[in-house]
GROMACS .gro file of N, CA and C in nm:
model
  201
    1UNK      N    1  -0.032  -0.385   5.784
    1UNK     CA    2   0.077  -0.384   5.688
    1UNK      C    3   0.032  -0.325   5.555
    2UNK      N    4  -0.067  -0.344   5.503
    2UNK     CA    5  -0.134  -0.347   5.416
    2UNK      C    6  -0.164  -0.138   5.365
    3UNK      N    7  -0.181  -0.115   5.499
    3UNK     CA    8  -0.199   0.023   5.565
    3UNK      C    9  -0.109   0.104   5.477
    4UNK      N   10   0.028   0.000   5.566
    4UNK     CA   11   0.139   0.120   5.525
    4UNK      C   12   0.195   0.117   5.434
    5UNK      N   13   0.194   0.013   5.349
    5UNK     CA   14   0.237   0.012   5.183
    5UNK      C   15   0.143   0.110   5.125
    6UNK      N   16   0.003   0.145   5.157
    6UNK     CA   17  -0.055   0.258   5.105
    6UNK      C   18   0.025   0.395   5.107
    7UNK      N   19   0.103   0.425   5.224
    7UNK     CA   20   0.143   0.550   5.255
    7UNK      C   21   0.089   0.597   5.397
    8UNK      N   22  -0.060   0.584   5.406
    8UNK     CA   23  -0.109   0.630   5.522
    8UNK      C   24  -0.316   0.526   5.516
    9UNK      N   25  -0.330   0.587   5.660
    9UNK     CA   26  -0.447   0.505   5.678
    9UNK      C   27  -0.583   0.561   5.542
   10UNK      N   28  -0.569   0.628   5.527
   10UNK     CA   29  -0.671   0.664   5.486
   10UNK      C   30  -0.774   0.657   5.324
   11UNK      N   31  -0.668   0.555   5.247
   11UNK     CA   32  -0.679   0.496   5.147
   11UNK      C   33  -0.581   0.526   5.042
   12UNK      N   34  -0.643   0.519   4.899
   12UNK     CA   35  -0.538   0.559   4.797
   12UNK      C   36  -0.522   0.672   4.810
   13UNK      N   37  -0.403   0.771   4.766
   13UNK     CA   38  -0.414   0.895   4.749
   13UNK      C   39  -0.448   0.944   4.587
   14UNK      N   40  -0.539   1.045   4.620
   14UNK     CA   41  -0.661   1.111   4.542
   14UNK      C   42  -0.600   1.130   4.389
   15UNK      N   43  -0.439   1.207   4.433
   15UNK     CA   44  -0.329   1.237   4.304
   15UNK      C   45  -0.315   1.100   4.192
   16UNK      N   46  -0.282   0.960   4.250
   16UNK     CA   47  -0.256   0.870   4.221
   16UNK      C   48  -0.357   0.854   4.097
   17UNK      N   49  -0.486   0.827   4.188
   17UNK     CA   50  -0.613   0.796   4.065
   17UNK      C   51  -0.646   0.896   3.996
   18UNK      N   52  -0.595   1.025   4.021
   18UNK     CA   53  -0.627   1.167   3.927
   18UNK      C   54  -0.553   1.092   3.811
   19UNK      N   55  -0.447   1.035   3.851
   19UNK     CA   56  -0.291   1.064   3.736
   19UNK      C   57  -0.345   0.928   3.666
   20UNK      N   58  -0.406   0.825   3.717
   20UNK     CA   59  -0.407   0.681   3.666
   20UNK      C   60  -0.554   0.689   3.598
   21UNK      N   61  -0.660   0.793   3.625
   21UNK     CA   62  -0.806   0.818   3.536
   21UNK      C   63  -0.709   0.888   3.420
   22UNK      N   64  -0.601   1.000   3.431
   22UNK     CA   65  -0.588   1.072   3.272
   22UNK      C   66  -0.491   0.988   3.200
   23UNK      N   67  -0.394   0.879   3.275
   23UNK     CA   68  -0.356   0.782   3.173
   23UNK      C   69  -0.431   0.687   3.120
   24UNK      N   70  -0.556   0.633   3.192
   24UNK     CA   71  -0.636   0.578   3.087
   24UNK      C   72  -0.736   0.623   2.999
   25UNK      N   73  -0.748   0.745   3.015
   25UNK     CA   74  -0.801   0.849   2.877
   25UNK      C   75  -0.713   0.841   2.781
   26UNK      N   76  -0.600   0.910   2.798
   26UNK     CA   77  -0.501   0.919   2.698
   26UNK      C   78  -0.453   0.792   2.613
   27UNK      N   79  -0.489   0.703   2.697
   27UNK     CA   80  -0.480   0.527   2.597
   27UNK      C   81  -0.581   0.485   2.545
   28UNK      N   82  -0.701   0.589   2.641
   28UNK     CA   83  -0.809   0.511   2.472
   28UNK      C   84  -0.789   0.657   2.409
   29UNK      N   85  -0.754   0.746   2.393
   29UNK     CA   86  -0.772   0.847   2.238
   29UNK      C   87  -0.638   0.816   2.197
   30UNK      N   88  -0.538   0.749   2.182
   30UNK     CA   89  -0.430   0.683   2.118
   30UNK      C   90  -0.469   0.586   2.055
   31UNK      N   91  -0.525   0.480   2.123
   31UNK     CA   92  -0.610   0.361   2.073
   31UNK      C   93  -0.692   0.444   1.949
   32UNK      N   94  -0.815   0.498   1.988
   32UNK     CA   95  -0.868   0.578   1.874
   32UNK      C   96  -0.778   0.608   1.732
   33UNK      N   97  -0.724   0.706   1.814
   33UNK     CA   98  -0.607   0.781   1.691
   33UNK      C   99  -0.541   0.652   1.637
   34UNK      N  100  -0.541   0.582   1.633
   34UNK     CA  101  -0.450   0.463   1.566
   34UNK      C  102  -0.566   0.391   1.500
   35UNK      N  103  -0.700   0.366   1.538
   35UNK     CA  104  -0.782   0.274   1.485
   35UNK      C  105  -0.786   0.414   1.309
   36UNK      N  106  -0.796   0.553   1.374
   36UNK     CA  107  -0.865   0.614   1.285
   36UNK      C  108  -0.716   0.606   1.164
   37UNK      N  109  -0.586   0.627   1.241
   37UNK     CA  110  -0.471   0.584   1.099
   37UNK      C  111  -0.458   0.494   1.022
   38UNK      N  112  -0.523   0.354   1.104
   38UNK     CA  113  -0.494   0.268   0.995
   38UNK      C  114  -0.625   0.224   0.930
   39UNK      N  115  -0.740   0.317   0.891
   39UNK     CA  116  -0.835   0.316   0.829
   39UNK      C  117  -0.790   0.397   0.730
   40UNK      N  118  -0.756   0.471   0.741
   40UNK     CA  119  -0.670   0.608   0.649
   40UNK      C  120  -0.610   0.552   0.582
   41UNK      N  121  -0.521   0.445   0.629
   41UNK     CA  122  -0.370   0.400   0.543
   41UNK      C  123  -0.454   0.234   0.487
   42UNK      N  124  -0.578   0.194   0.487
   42UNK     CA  125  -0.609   0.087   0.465
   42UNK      C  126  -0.651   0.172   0.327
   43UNK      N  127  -0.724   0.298   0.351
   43UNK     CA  128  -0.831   0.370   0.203
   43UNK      C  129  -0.717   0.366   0.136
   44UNK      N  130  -0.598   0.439   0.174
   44UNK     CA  131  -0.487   0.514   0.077
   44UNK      C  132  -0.451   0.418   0.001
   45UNK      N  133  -0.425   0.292   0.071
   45UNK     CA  134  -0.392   0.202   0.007
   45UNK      C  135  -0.444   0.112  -0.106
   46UNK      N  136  -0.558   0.121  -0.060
   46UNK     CA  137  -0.670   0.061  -0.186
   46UNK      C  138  -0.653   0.148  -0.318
   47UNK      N  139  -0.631   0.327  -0.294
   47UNK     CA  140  -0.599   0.386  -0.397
   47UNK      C  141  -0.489   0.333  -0.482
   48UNK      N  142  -0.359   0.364  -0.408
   48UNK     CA  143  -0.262   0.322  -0.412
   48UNK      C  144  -0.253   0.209  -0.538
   49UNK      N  145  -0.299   0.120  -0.524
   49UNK     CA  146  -0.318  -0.032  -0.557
   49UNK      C  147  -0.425  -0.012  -0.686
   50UNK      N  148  -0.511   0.089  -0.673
   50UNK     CA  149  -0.593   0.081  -0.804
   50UNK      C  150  -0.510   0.157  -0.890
   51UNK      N  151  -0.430   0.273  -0.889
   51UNK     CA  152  -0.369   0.364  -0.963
   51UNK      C  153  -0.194   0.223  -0.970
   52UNK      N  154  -0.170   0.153  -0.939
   52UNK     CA  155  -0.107   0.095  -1.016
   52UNK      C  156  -0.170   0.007  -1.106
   53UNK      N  157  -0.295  -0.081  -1.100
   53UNK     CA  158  -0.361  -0.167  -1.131
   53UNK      C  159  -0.380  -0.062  -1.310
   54UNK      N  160  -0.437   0.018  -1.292
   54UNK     CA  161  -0.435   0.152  -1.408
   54UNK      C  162  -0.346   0.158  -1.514
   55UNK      N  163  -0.222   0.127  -1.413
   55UNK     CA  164  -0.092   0.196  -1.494
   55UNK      C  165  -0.007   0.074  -1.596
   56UNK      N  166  -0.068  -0.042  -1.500
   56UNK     CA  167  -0.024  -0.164  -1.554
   56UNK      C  168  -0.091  -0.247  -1.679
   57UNK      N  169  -0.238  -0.206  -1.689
   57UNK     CA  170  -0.271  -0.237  -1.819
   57UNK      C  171  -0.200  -0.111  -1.956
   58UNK      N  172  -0.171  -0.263  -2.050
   58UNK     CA  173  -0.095  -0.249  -2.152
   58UNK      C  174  -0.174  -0.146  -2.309
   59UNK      N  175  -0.144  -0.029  -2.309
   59UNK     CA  176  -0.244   0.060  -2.429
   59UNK      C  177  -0.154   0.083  -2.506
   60UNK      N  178  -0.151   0.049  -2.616
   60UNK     CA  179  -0.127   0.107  -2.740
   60UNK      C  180  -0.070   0.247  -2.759
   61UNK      N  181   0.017   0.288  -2.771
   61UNK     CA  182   0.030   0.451  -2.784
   61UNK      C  183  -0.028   0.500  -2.872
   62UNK      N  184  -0.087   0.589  -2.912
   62UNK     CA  185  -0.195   0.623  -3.007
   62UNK      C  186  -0.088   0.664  -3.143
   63UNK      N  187  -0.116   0.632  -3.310
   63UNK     CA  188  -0.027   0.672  -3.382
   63UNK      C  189  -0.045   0.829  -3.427
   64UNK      N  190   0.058   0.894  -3.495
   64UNK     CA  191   0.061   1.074  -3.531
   64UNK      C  192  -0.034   1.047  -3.631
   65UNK      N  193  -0.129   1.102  -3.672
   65UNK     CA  194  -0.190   1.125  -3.825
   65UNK      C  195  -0.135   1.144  -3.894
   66UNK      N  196  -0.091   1.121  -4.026
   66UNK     CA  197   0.002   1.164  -4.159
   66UNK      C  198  -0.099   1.260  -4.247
   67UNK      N  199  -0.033   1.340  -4.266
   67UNK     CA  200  -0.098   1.447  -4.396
   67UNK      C  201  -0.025   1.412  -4.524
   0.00000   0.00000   0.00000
């Protein structure tokens, strides 16, 4: 029984695990590509957060010199 839910005697077919080895490539360089975006968007963000931190301390506007 077991046989013929395969398709035929002779095991898996070859296509199957061709197609099921390049979908689990393609999920770890997605995996990757995502670890490497949200390292990107963790830096940006730290910028982000210092350039308001910047903007939010309170300076004096400098006065005109009088002649």
């Amino acid at each position: 029984m077991a046989k013929a839910l395969l398709g035929y005697v002779g095991g898996p077919d070859p296509r199957v695990l061709s197609e099921m080895r390049r979908l689990q490539q393609r999920v770890q360089d997605l995996e990757s590509e995502l670890v490497r975006m949200q390292a990107e968007n963790d830096a940006l963000s730290a910028v982000a957060d210092h350039d308001q931190l910047l903007r939010s301390i309170d300076v004096p506007q400098p006065v005109p010199a009088y002649s």
